[in-house]
Coordinates of C-alpha atoms in Angstrom, one line a residue:
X694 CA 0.0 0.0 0.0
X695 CA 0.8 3.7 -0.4
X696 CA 1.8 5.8 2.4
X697 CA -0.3 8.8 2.9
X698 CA 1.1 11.7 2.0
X699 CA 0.8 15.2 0.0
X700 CA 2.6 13.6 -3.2
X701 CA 0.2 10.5 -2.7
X702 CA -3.2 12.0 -2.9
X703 CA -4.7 12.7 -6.0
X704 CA -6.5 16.3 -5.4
X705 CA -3.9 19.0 -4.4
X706 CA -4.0 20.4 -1.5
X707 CA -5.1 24.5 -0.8
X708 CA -2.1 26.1 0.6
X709 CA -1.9 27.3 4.3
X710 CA -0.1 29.8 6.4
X711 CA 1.5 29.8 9.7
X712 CA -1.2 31.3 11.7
X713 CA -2.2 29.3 14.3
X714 CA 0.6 27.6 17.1
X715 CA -0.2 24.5 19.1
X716 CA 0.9 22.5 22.2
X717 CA -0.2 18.9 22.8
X718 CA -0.4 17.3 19.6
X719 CA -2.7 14.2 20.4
X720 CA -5.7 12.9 19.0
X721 CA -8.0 15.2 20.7
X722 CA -6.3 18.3 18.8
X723 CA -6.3 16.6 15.6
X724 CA -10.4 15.4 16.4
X725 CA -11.5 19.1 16.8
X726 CA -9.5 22.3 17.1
X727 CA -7.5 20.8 13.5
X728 CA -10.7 19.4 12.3
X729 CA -12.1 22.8 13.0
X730 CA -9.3 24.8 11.2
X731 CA -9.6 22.0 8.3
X732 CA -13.6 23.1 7.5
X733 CA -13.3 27.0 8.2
X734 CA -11.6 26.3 4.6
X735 CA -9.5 29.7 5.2
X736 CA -6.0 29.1 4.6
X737 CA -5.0 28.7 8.0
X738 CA -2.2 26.3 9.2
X739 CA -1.0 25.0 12.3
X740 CA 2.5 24.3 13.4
X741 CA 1.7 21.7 15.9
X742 CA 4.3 20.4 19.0
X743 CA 3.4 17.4 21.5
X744 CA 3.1 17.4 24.8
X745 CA 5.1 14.4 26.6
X746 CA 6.6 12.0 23.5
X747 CA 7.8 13.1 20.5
X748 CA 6.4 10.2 18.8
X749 CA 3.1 11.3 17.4
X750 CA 5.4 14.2 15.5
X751 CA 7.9 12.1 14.0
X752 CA 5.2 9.8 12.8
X753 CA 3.2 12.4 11.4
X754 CA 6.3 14.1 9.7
X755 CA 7.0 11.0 7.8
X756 CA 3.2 11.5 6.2
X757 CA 3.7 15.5 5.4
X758 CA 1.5 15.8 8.7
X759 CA -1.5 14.1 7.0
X760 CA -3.9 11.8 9.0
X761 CA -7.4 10.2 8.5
X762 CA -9.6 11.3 11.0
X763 CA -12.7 8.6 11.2
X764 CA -16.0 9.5 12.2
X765 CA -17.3 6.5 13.8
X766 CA -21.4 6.7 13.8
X767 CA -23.6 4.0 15.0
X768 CA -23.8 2.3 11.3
X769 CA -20.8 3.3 9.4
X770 CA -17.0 4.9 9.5
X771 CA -16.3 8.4 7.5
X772 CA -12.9 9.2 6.2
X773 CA -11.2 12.5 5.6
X774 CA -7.9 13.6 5.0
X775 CA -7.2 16.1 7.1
X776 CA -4.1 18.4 6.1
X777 CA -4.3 22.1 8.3
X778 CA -1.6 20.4 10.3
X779 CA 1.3 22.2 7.7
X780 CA 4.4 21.4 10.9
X781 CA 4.8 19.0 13.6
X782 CA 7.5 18.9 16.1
X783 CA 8.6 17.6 19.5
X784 CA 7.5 20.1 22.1
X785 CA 11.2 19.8 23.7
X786 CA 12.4 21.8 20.4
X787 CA 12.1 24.9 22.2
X788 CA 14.2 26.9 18.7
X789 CA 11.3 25.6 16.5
X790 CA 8.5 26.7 19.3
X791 CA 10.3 30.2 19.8
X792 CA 10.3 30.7 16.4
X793 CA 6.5 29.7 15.5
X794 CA 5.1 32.0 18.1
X795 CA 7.5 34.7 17.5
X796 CA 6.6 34.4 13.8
X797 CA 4.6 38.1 12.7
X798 CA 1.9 36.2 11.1
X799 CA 0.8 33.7 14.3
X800 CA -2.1 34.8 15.6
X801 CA -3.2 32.3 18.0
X802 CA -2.0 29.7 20.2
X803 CA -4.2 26.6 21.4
X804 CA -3.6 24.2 24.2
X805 CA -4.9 21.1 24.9
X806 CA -2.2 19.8 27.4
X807 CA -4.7 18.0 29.9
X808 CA -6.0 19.4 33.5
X809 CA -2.2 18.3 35.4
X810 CA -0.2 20.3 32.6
X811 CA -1.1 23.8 34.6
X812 CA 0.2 23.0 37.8
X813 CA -2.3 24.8 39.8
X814 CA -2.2 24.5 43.2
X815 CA -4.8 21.5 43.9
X816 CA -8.0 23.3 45.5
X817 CA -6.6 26.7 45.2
X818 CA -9.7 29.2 44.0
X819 CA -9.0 31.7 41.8
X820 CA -5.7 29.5 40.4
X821 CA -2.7 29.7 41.1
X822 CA 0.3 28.7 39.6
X823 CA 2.1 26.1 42.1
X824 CA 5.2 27.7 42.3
X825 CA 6.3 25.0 44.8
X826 CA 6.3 22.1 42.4
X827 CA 9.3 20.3 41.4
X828 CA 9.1 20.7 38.0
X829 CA 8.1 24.4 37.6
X830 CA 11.1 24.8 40.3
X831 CA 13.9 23.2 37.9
X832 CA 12.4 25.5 34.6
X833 CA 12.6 28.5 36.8
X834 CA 15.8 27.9 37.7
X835 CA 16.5 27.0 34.3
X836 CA 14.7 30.4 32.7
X837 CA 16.6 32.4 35.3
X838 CA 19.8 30.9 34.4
X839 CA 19.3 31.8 31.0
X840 CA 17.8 35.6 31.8
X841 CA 20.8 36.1 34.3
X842 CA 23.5 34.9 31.1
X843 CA 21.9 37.1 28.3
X844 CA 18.0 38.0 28.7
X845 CA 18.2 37.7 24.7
X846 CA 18.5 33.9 25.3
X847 CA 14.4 34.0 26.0
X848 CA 14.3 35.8 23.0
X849 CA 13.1 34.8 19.0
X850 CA 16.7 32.0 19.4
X851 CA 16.6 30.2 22.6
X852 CA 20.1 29.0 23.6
X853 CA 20.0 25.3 22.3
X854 CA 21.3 24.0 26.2
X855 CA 18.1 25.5 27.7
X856 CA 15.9 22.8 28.3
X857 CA 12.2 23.1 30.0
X858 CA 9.8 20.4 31.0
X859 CA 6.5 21.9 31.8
X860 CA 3.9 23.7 29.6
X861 CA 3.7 27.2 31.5
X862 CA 7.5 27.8 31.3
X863 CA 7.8 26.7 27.4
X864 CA 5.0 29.0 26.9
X865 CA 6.1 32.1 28.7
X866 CA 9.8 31.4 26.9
X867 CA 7.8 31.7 24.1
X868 CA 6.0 34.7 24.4
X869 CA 9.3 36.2 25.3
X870 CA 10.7 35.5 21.9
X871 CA 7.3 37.2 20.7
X872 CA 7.7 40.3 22.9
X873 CA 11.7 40.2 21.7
X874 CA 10.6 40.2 17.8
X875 CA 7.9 42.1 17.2
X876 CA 5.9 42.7 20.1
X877 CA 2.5 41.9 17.6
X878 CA -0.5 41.0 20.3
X879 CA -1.9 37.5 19.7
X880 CA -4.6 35.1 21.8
X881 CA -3.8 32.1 23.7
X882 CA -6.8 29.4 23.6
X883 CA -6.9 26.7 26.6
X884 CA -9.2 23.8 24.9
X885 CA -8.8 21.8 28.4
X886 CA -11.5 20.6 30.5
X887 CA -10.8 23.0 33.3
X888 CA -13.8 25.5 34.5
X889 CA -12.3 29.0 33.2
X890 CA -9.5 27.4 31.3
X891 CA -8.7 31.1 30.0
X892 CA -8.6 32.5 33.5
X893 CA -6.7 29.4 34.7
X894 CA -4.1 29.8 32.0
X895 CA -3.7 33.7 32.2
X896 CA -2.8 33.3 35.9
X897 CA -0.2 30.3 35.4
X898 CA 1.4 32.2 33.0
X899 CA 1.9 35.6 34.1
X900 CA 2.6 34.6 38.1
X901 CA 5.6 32.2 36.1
X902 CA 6.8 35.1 33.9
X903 CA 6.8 37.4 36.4
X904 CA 8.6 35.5 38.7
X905 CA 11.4 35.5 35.8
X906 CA 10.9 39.3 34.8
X907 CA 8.0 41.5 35.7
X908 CA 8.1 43.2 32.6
X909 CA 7.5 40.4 30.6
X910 CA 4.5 40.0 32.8
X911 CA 3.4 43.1 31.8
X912 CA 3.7 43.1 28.5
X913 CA 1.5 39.3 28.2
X914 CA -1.3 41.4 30.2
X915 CA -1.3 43.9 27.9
X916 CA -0.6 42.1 24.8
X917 CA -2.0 38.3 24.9
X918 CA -5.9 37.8 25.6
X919 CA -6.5 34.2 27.5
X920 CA -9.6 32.4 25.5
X921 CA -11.8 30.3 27.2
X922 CA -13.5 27.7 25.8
X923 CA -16.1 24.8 26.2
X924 CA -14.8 21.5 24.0
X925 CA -16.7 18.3 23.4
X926 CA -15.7 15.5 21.1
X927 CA -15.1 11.8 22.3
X928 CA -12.2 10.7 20.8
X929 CA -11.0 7.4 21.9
X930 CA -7.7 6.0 21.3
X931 CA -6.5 4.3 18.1
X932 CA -6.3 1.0 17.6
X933 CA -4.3 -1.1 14.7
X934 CA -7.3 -2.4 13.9
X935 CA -8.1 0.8 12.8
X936 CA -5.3 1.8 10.7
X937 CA -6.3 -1.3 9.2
X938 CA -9.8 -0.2 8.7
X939 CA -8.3 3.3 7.4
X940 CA -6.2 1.2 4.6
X941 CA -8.9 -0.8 3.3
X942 CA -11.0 1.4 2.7
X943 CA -8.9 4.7 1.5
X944 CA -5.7 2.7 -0.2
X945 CA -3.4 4.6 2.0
X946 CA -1.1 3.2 5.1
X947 CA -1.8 5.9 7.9
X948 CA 0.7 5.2 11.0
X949 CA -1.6 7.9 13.0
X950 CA -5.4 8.0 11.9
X951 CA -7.5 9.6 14.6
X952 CA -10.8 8.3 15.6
X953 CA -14.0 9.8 16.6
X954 CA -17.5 10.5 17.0
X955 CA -20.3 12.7 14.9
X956 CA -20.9 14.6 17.3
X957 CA -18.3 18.2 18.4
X958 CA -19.1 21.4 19.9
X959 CA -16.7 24.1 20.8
X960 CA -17.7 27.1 22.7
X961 CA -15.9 30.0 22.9
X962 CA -15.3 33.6 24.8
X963 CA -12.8 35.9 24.2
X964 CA -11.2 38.6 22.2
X965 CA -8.6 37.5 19.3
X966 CA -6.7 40.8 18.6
X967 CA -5.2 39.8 15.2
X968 CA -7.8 37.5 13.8
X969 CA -9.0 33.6 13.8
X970 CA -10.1 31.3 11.5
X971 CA -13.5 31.2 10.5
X972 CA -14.5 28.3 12.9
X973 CA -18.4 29.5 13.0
X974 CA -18.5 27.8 9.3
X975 CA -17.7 23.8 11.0
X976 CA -20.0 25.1 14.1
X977 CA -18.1 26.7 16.8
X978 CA -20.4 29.0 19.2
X979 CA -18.5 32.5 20.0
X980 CA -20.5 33.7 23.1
X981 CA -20.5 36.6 25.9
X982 CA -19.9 34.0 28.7
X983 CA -18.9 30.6 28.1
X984 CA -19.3 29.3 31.7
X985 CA -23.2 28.2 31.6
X986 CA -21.4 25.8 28.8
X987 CA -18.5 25.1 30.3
X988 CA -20.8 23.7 33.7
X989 CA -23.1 21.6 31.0
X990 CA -20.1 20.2 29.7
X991 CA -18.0 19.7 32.8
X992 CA -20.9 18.3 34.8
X993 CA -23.2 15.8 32.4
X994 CA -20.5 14.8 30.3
X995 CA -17.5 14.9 32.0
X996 CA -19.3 14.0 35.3
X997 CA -21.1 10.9 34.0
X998 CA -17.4 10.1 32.4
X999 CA -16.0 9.6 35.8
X1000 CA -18.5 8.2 37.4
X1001 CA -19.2 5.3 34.8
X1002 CA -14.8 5.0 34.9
X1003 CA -15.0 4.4 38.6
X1004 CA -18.4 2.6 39.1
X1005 CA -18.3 0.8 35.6
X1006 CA -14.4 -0.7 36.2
X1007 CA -15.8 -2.0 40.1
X1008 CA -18.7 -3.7 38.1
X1009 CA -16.5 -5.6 35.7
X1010 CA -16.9 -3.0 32.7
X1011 CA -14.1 -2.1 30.3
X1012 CA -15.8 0.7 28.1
X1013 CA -18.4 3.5 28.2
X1014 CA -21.1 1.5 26.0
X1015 CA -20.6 -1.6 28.3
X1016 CA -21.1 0.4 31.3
X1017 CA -24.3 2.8 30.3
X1018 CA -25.6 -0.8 29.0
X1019 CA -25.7 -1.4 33.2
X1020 CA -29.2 -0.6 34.1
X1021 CA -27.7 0.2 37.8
X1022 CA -24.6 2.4 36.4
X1023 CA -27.3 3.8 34.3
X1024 CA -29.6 4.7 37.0
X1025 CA -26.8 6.4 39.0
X1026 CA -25.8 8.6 36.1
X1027 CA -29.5 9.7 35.7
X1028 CA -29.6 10.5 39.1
X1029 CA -26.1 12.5 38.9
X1030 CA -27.9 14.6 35.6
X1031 CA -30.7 15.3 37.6
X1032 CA -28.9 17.0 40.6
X1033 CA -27.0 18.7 38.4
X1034 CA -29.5 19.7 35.8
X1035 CA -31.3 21.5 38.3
X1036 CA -28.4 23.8 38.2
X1037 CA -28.4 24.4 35.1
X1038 CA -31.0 26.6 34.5
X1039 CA -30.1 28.7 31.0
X1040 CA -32.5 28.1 28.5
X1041 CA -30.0 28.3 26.0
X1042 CA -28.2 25.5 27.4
X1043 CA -31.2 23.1 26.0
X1044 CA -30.6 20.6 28.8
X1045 CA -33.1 17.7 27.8
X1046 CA -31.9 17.3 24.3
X1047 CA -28.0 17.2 25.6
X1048 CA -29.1 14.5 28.1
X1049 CA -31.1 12.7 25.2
X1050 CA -28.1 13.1 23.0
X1051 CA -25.2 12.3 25.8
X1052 CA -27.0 8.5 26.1
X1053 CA -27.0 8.3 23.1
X1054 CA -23.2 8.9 22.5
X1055 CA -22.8 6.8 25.5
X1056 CA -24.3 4.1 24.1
X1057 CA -22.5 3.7 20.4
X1058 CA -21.1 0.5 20.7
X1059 CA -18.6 1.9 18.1
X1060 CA -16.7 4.0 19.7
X1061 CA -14.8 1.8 22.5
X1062 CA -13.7 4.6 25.3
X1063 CA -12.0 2.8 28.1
X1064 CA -12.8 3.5 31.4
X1065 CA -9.4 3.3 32.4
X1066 CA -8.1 6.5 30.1
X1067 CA -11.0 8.4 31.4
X1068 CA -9.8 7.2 35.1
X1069 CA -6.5 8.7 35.0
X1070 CA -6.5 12.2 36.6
X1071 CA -8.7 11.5 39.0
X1072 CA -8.0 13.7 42.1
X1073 CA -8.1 17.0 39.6
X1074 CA -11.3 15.7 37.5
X1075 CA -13.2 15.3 40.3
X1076 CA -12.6 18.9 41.6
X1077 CA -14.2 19.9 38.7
X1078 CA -16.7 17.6 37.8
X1079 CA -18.2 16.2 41.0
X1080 CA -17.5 18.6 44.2
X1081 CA -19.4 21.8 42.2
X1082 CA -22.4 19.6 41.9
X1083 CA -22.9 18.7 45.4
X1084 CA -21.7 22.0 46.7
X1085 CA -24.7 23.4 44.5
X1086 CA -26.6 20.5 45.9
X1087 CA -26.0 21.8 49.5
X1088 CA -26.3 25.0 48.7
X1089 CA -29.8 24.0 48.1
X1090 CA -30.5 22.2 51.5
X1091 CA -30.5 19.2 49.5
X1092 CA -28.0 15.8 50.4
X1093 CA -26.5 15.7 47.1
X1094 CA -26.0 11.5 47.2
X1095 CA -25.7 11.2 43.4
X1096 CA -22.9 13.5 43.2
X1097 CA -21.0 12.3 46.2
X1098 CA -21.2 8.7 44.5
X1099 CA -18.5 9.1 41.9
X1100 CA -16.3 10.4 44.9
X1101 CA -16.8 7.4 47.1
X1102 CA -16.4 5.2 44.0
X1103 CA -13.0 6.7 43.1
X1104 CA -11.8 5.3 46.7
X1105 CA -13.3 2.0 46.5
X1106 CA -11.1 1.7 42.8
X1107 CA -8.1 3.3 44.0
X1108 CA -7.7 0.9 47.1
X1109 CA -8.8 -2.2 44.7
X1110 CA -6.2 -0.5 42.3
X1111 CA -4.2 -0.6 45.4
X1112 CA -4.9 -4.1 46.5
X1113 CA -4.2 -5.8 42.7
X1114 CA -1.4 -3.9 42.5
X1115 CA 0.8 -5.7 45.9
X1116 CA -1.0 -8.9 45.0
X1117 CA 0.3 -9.0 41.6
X1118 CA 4.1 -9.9 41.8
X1119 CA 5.2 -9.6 38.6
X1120 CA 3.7 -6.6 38.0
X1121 CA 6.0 -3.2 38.2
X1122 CA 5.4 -0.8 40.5
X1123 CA 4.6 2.2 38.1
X1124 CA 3.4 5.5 40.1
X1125 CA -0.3 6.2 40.0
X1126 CA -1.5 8.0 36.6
X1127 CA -2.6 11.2 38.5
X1128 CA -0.9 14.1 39.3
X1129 CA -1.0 13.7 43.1
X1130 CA 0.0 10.1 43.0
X1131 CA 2.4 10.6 46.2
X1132 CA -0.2 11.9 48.4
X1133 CA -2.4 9.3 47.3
X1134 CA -0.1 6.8 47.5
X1135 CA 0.7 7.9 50.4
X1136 CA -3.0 7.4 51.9
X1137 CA -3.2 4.0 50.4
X1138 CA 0.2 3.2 52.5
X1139 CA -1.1 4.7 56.0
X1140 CA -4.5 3.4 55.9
X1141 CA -3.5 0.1 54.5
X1142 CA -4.8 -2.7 57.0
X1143 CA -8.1 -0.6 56.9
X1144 CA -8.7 0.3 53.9
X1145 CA -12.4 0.0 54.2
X1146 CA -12.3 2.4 57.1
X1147 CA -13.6 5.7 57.5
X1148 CA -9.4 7.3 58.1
X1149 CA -9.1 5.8 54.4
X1150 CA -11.6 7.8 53.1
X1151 CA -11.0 10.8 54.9
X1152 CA -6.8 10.7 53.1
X1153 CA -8.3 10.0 49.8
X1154 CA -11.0 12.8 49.6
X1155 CA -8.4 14.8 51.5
X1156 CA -6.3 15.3 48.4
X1157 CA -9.7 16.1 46.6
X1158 CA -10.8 18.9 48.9
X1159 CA -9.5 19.4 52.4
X1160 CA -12.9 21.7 53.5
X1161 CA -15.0 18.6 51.8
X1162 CA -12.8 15.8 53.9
X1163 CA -13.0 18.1 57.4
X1164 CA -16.8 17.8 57.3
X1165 CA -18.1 15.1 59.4
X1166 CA -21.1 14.9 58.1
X1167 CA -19.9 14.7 54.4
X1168 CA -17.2 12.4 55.0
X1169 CA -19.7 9.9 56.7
X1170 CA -22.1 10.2 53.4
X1171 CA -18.8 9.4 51.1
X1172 CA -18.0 7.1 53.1
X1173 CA -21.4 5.1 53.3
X1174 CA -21.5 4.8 49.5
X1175 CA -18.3 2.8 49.3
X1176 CA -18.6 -0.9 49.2
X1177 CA -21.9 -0.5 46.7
X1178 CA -20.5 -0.9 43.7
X1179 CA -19.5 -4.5 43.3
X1180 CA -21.6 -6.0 40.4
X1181 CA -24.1 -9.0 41.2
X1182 CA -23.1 -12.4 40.4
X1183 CA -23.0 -13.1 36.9
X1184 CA -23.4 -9.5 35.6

């Protein structure tokens, strides 16, 4: 077979521009923000860099930075070539990322680098960047060694020996090469599921750059606006048996098709002072206040997402459709939208046709999204998807069960997680996938011999909220939902 690429394909291609920059080139990205830029059919490009591995770029290079994106629908798979991608690189190549963003004609920068690649302090309202974590420590050091050399090693040609590991600090060594070039404004756009992603992302950044030069802080508050934005699009991960898929039915070897759903949605607030695609023309929504959307998102989607990852795994499920197919994981995540829905009052938000068309997604039996990539993250997804709901629920002199259940279930999997782990000798002793994996770890370790005790509990929601944990009352309601989960004989 032919390998995709520009030479391959029959049609030319319409050329593109270097307008747009992003960071975290995974399949999400390619599923909607490239997807979007592909169908506002406006000559925009994106010079793209990853997140953790450089594989996805090197893979992608070897293709001219083509991919298939599949639209799986209940019946039948859609292909399309999707080509607004024009460069990829590894996000360590912090020449080729000073360079994109100080280039006069970027405009915009989008993010989609998960909720741990902020490093907010956990529970910390309004944000804050944590100063105090290891990694932002070493880039500081690292940004002020270079400032303190020759501040014009932050500038358009980063000296090659600086090296940087976290997102804020390659971003604000980025906009210094912007503010060192031309000075042009430009918009950042979070696409993360984090409530205020703008105003979470304005606040990593500037504390970080002004902790390495307060006028560089300056000038990002006067010169870069912070988008927010509501994003929906399940994409699971990629299989072989879908590059497979991609082959038969396109003639073309793809190393790094993307896979996805009909359904997308992107929300969005903010200014962009030197222009944007036209991403109205795919769909996107440009509103006054994004938040009402961001709370519909965050809480029925997302929300159901982690409570059917915890709950569905302790009932023997593997994927989404498996577990919403589970009339009693069904039932809980009804209950969940109903608490929530009564908090969600905007008749814009049109909350009966989302819930109707959320089961609906949950249940294509095409789209296989595994509970255990929605699990990972746990401690920082819940913060956001689960506590708001109850505290709402409270606030309302109600008991708010359904949304403490995907709190109590998230302890009940972590110790089993916990429990397989030790029991299993010959399996490695890899950290936790969550961002506060020593904390919890360290919970798991304490409480040990009683893990079904209420002092387990109490550690585990600690790292989740420590106002939530101190409350007797609340801790004693998580608490008396754990144990329910385990699936009846012969489910």
């Amino acid at each position: 077979m032919t390998l995709l690429s520009r030479a391959a394909l029959r049609a030319p291609l319409n050329p593109r521009e270097k307008r747009i920059v992003h960071i975290g080139l995974g399949a999400f990205h390619r599923a909607h923000q490239a997807w979007y830029t592909q169908h506002a059919d406006d000559g925009w490009g994106i010079v793209a860099f990853t997140g953790r591995s450089p594989k996805v770029a090197a893979t992608l290079n070897h293709q001219d930075c083509l991919y298939t994106l599949v639209t799986r629908g209940e019946a039948a798979d859609s292909f399309e070539v999707i080509d607004s991608i024009i460069e990829a690189h590894d996000g360590a190549d912090l020449v080729a990322l000073a360079a994109a963003v100080a280039h006069a004609q970027t405009s915009i920068i989008t993010l989609t680098v998960t909720e741990a690649g902020y490093h907010t302090v956990v529970g910390a309202h309004p944000a804050r960047l944590d100063a105090e974590s290891p990694a932002i420590q070493r880039d500081l050091a690292n940004l002020r060694g270079a400032y303190a050399s020759d501040a014009s090693s932050l500038g358009s040609t980063p000296h090659p020996s600086l090296t940087l590991e976290t997102v804020p600090a390659r971003l604000v060594m980025a906009l210094a090469a912007r503010r060192s070039a031309d000075g042009w404004p430009l918009a950042v756009v979070s696409c993360d599921n984090l409530p205020g992603n703008g105003d979470v992302t304005r606040a990593v950044i500037t504390e970080l750059a002004a902790l390495v030069d307060p006028l560089l802080a300056q000038w990002i508050t006067a010169n870069v606006s912070f988008v927010s934005t509501s994003i929906d699009r399940i994409t699971p991960r990629s299989t072989p048996e879908d590059s497979a898929a991609v082959e038969a039915a396109t003639g073309f070897t793809d190393n790094s098709p993307v896979v996805t759903e009909p359904f997308t949605s992107w929300v969005l607030e903010g200014d962009f002072p030197t222009g944007r695609p036209a991403w109205e023309k795919a769909g996107a929504e440009f509103v006054q206040d994004v938040e009402p959307f961001e709370r519909r998102k965050l809480w029925l989607l997302n929300g159901a997402h982690s409570l059917l990852a915890y709950a569905g795994q302790l009932r023997g499920h593997a994927t989404v459709d498996q577990a919403i197919a589970d009339p009693v994981a069904r039932a809980w995540v009804e209950e969940f939208w109903d608490e929530a829905a009564s908090h969600l009052g905007e008749p814009s938000l049109n909350i009966p046709e989302y819930r109707a068309a959320l089961l609906a997604r949950f249940e294509n039996p095409r789209i296989a999204h595994n509970l255990a990539q929605i699990a990972m993250d746990g401690s920082l997804k819940l913060k956001a998807r689960a506590v708001p709901v109850y505290e709402a629920e409270r606030a309302a002199s109600r008991t708010g069960t359904a949304a403490l259940r995907p709190l109590a279930a998230w302890c009940d999997y972590l110790v089993r997680t916990a429990a397989e782990r030790i029991a299993d000798e010959n399996t490695e002793r890899s950290a936790l996938p969550d961002p506060n994996a020593a904390a919890l770890e360290r919970a798991l370790q304490l409480n040990a011999p009683e893990s079904s005790e209420i002092s387990t509990t109490h550690a585990l929601i600690a790292v989740i909220d420590r106002d939530l944990a101190a409350d007797q009352a609340v801790l004693r309601a998580i608490h008396n939902l754990r144990g329910t989960f385990t699936a009846p004989r012969g489910l």
